[in-house]
Amino acid sequence: MNYDFNLLYYINIYKKIWKAIIMVMIVSAVLTFVFVSVQPVSYVSTVTLLSTEITQPQQFTEGIGKFLGISGFAANSSSDIVITLLNSRRMSADIRREFNLDKKPGFRHKLETTKMQNGIYVNVNGTDPLLTEKIANFAVVNLDKINTELSLTPNKPMIKILDPAVYGAKESKQIPRKMLIACIMSFLIISLYAFFSDYLKKLKSQ
């Protein structure tokens, strides 16, 4: 079967469907705009932490190994352990209990950590700027509570706060960027559909 996939072939297909492509891209962009616009505004509060040195590595690694349920665990640094604790189910449960989040179904939050040299950024995203601030600061304080209960390290405090969290800053919804992505995706999808449909027609005509 001779099937000439050349530049002219693609151009001819686009000439046939360019109106449909433009229509689909416009609809995709409008729907994306509406969907993103009606989403709740998200806020972010950030705590900047400085990790302390581990003075008793043997005791520290044994303690965290017991906490994680892993025998022979070796920690790379205090920052790694702090990140593990911040992202743990125990921390999440403590946050939900402290702020009674089970009775606030409309509030959504997400805690994320970013490791940097000798420190950690702790970002809390949520729909309530005051709660994001409180949750971020509570998570840091709760580290020492967990550390004391589980005897993970003799360091007190476990970390040092360089910049505490403040009232949540409004996050950009990035509507233009998301509309552009929607247009590109719709263009690719309709192009693939058009090429595949044309290919099937060629096969049937043989």
CSV table of C-alpha atoms in Angstrom, one decimal:
chain,number,residue,atom,x,y,z
A,1,MET,CA,0.0,0.0,0.0
A,2,ASN,CA,1.4,3.4,-1.0
A,3,TYR,CA,0.7,6.0,1.6
A,4,ASP,CA,2.6,9.2,1.1
A,5,PHE,CA,3.1,10.8,4.5
A,6,ASN,CA,4.7,14.1,3.3
A,7,LEU,CA,4.4,17.7,4.3
A,8,LEU,CA,1.8,18.4,1.6
A,9,TYR,CA,-0.3,15.6,2.9
A,10,TYR,CA,-0.5,17.1,6.4
A,11,ILE,CA,-1.1,20.6,5.1
A,12,ASN,CA,-4.1,19.3,3.0
A,13,ILE,CA,-5.6,17.6,6.1
A,14,TYR,CA,-5.3,20.8,8.1
A,15,LYS,CA,-6.9,22.8,5.3
A,16,LYS,CA,-9.9,20.5,5.6
A,17,ILE,CA,-10.3,20.7,9.3
A,18,TRP,CA,-8.9,24.1,10.3
A,19,LYS,CA,-12.3,25.4,11.2
A,20,ALA,CA,-13.0,22.5,13.5
A,21,ILE,CA,-9.6,22.8,15.1
A,22,ILE,CA,-10.2,26.5,15.9
A,23,MET,CA,-13.7,25.8,17.2
A,24,VAL,CA,-12.4,23.0,19.5
A,25,MET,CA,-9.5,25.1,20.8
A,26,ILE,CA,-11.9,28.0,21.6
A,27,VAL,CA,-14.3,25.8,23.4
A,28,SER,CA,-11.4,24.2,25.4
A,29,ALA,CA,-10.0,27.6,26.3
A,30,VAL,CA,-13.5,28.9,27.4
A,31,LEU,CA,-14.3,25.7,29.5
A,32,THR,CA,-10.8,25.9,31.1
A,33,PHE,CA,-11.4,29.5,32.0
A,34,VAL,CA,-14.8,28.8,33.5
A,35,PHE,CA,-13.6,25.8,35.4
A,36,VAL,CA,-10.5,27.4,36.9
A,37,SER,CA,-12.4,30.7,37.7
A,38,VAL,CA,-14.9,28.9,39.8
A,39,GLN,CA,-12.3,27.0,41.8
A,40,PRO,CA,-11.7,28.3,45.4
A,41,VAL,CA,-8.9,30.7,45.9
A,42,SER,CA,-5.8,29.0,47.3
A,43,TYR,CA,-3.4,30.5,49.8
A,44,VAL,CA,0.1,29.5,50.9
A,45,SER,CA,2.0,30.0,54.1
A,46,THR,CA,5.7,29.1,54.3
A,47,VAL,CA,8.0,28.3,57.2
A,48,THR,CA,11.7,28.3,56.6
A,49,LEU,CA,13.6,25.9,58.9
A,50,LEU,CA,17.3,25.4,59.6
A,51,SER,CA,18.3,21.9,60.6
A,52,THR,CA,20.4,21.2,63.6
A,53,GLU,CA,23.4,18.9,63.8
A,54,ILE,CA,22.8,15.3,65.0
A,55,THR,CA,25.0,14.8,68.1
A,56,GLN,CA,24.2,11.1,68.6
A,57,PRO,CA,23.8,9.5,65.2
A,58,GLN,CA,23.5,5.9,66.5
A,59,GLN,CA,20.6,6.7,68.8
A,60,PHE,CA,19.1,8.9,66.2
A,61,THR,CA,19.0,6.4,63.4
A,62,GLU,CA,17.8,3.6,65.7
A,63,GLY,CA,15.0,5.8,66.9
A,64,ILE,CA,13.8,6.8,63.4
A,65,GLY,CA,14.2,3.2,62.3
A,66,LYS,CA,11.8,2.1,65.0
A,67,PHE,CA,9.4,4.9,64.1
A,68,LEU,CA,9.4,3.8,60.4
A,69,GLY,CA,9.4,0.1,61.2
A,70,ILE,CA,12.6,-0.5,59.4
A,71,SER,CA,15.5,-2.4,60.9
A,72,GLY,CA,19.0,-1.2,60.1
A,73,PHE,CA,17.8,2.1,59.0
A,74,ALA,CA,20.5,4.7,58.3
A,75,ALA,CA,19.5,8.4,58.1
A,76,ASN,CA,21.3,10.7,55.7
A,77,SER,CA,20.8,13.9,57.6
A,78,SER,CA,18.6,15.6,60.1
A,79,SER,CA,16.8,17.3,57.2
A,80,ASP,CA,15.7,14.0,55.7
A,81,ILE,CA,14.2,12.9,59.0
A,82,VAL,CA,12.4,16.2,59.5
A,83,ILE,CA,10.9,15.9,56.0
A,84,THR,CA,9.8,12.3,56.8
A,85,LEU,CA,8.1,13.4,60.0
A,86,LEU,CA,6.4,16.4,58.3
A,87,ASN,CA,5.0,14.1,55.6
A,88,SER,CA,4.0,11.3,57.9
A,89,ARG,CA,0.4,10.1,58.6
A,90,ARG,CA,1.0,10.9,62.2
A,91,MET,CA,1.7,14.5,61.5
A,92,SER,CA,-1.4,14.6,59.2
A,93,ALA,CA,-3.6,13.1,62.0
A,94,ASP,CA,-2.2,15.5,64.6
A,95,ILE,CA,-3.1,18.5,62.3
A,96,ARG,CA,-6.6,17.2,61.7
A,97,ARG,CA,-7.2,16.7,65.4
A,98,GLU,CA,-5.6,20.0,66.5
A,99,PHE,CA,-7.8,22.1,64.1
A,100,ASN,CA,-10.8,19.8,64.1
A,101,LEU,CA,-10.6,19.6,60.3
A,102,ASP,CA,-13.1,16.6,60.1
A,103,LYS,CA,-15.8,19.2,60.9
A,104,LYS,CA,-14.6,21.6,58.2
A,105,PRO,CA,-15.3,19.6,55.0
A,106,GLY,CA,-15.0,22.8,52.9
A,107,PHE,CA,-11.4,23.4,53.9
A,108,ARG,CA,-8.7,21.6,51.9
A,109,HIS,CA,-5.0,21.8,52.7
A,110,LYS,CA,-1.8,20.3,51.4
A,111,LEU,CA,1.6,20.3,53.2
A,112,GLU,CA,4.7,20.2,51.0
A,113,THR,CA,8.4,20.3,51.9
A,114,THR,CA,11.3,21.5,49.8
A,115,LYS,CA,14.9,20.6,50.9
A,116,MET,CA,17.5,23.3,50.6
A,117,GLN,CA,21.1,23.5,51.8
A,118,ASN,CA,21.1,23.3,55.6
A,119,GLY,CA,17.3,23.8,55.8
A,120,ILE,CA,13.8,23.1,54.6
A,121,TYR,CA,10.9,25.1,53.2
A,122,VAL,CA,7.5,24.0,54.6
A,123,ASN,CA,4.6,25.1,52.5
A,124,VAL,CA,1.0,24.7,53.5
A,125,ASN,CA,-1.6,25.4,50.8
A,126,GLY,CA,-5.3,25.8,51.6
A,127,THR,CA,-8.5,27.7,51.1
A,128,ASP,CA,-8.3,29.6,54.4
A,129,PRO,CA,-5.3,32.0,54.7
A,130,LEU,CA,-5.4,32.1,58.5
A,131,LEU,CA,-5.6,28.3,58.8
A,132,THR,CA,-2.7,27.8,56.5
A,133,GLU,CA,-0.6,30.1,58.8
A,134,LYS,CA,-1.7,28.2,61.9
A,135,ILE,CA,-1.2,24.7,60.4
A,136,ALA,CA,2.3,25.6,59.1
A,137,ASN,CA,3.5,26.9,62.5
A,138,PHE,CA,1.8,24.0,64.3
A,139,ALA,CA,3.5,21.4,62.2
A,140,VAL,CA,6.9,22.8,63.2
A,141,VAL,CA,6.0,22.8,66.9
A,142,ASN,CA,4.6,19.3,66.6
A,143,LEU,CA,8.0,18.0,65.3
A,144,ASP,CA,9.4,18.4,68.8
A,145,LYS,CA,6.4,16.7,70.4
A,146,ILE,CA,6.8,13.7,68.1
A,147,ASN,CA,10.6,13.7,68.7
A,148,THR,CA,10.0,13.7,72.5
A,149,GLU,CA,7.5,10.9,72.4
A,150,LEU,CA,9.6,8.6,70.2
A,151,SER,CA,13.1,9.6,71.4
A,152,LEU,CA,14.3,10.0,67.9
A,153,THR,CA,17.1,12.5,68.7
A,154,PRO,CA,18.5,14.3,71.8
A,155,ASN,CA,18.4,17.6,69.9
A,156,LYS,CA,16.1,20.1,71.5
A,157,PRO,CA,14.7,21.7,69.5
A,158,MET,CA,14.8,19.3,66.6
A,159,ILE,CA,15.0,22.3,64.1
A,160,LYS,CA,15.4,26.0,64.3
A,161,ILE,CA,12.8,28.4,62.7
A,162,LEU,CA,14.4,31.0,60.5
A,163,ASP,CA,11.1,32.5,59.2
A,164,PRO,CA,7.8,31.5,60.8
A,165,ALA,CA,4.7,31.3,58.7
A,166,VAL,CA,2.5,34.4,58.2
A,167,TYR,CA,-1.0,35.0,57.0
A,168,GLY,CA,-1.4,33.0,53.7
A,169,ALA,CA,-0.5,34.7,50.5
A,170,LYS,CA,-3.0,34.4,47.6
A,171,GLU,CA,-1.8,32.0,44.9
A,172,SER,CA,-2.2,32.8,41.2
A,173,LYS,CA,-4.6,30.5,39.4
A,174,GLN,CA,-2.5,30.8,36.3
A,175,ILE,CA,-5.5,31.0,34.1
A,176,PRO,CA,-3.7,32.1,30.9
A,177,ARG,CA,-1.2,29.3,31.2
A,178,LYS,CA,-3.9,26.7,31.8
A,179,MET,CA,-5.9,28.0,28.8
A,180,LEU,CA,-2.9,27.8,26.6
A,181,ILE,CA,-2.2,24.2,27.7
A,182,ALA,CA,-5.9,23.3,27.0
A,183,CYS,CA,-5.6,24.8,23.5
A,184,ILE,CA,-2.4,22.8,22.8
A,185,MET,CA,-3.9,19.6,24.1
A,186,SER,CA,-7.1,20.0,22.1
A,187,PHE,CA,-5.0,20.8,18.9
A,188,LEU,CA,-3.0,17.6,19.4
A,189,ILE,CA,-6.0,15.4,20.1
A,190,ILE,CA,-8.0,16.6,17.1
A,191,SER,CA,-5.0,16.3,14.9
A,192,LEU,CA,-4.4,12.8,15.9
A,193,TYR,CA,-8.0,12.0,15.4
A,194,ALA,CA,-8.0,13.5,11.9
A,195,PHE,CA,-4.8,11.6,10.8
A,196,PHE,CA,-6.1,8.3,12.3
A,197,SER,CA,-9.5,8.7,10.6
A,198,ASP,CA,-7.9,9.5,7.3
A,199,TYR,CA,-5.5,6.5,7.6
A,200,LEU,CA,-8.5,4.2,8.3
A,201,LYS,CA,-10.3,5.5,5.2
A,202,LYS,CA,-7.2,4.8,3.1
A,203,LEU,CA,-7.1,1.2,4.5
A,204,LYS,CA,-10.7,0.6,3.7
A,205,SER,CA,-10.3,1.9,0.2
A,206,GLN,CA,-7.6,-0.6,-0.6
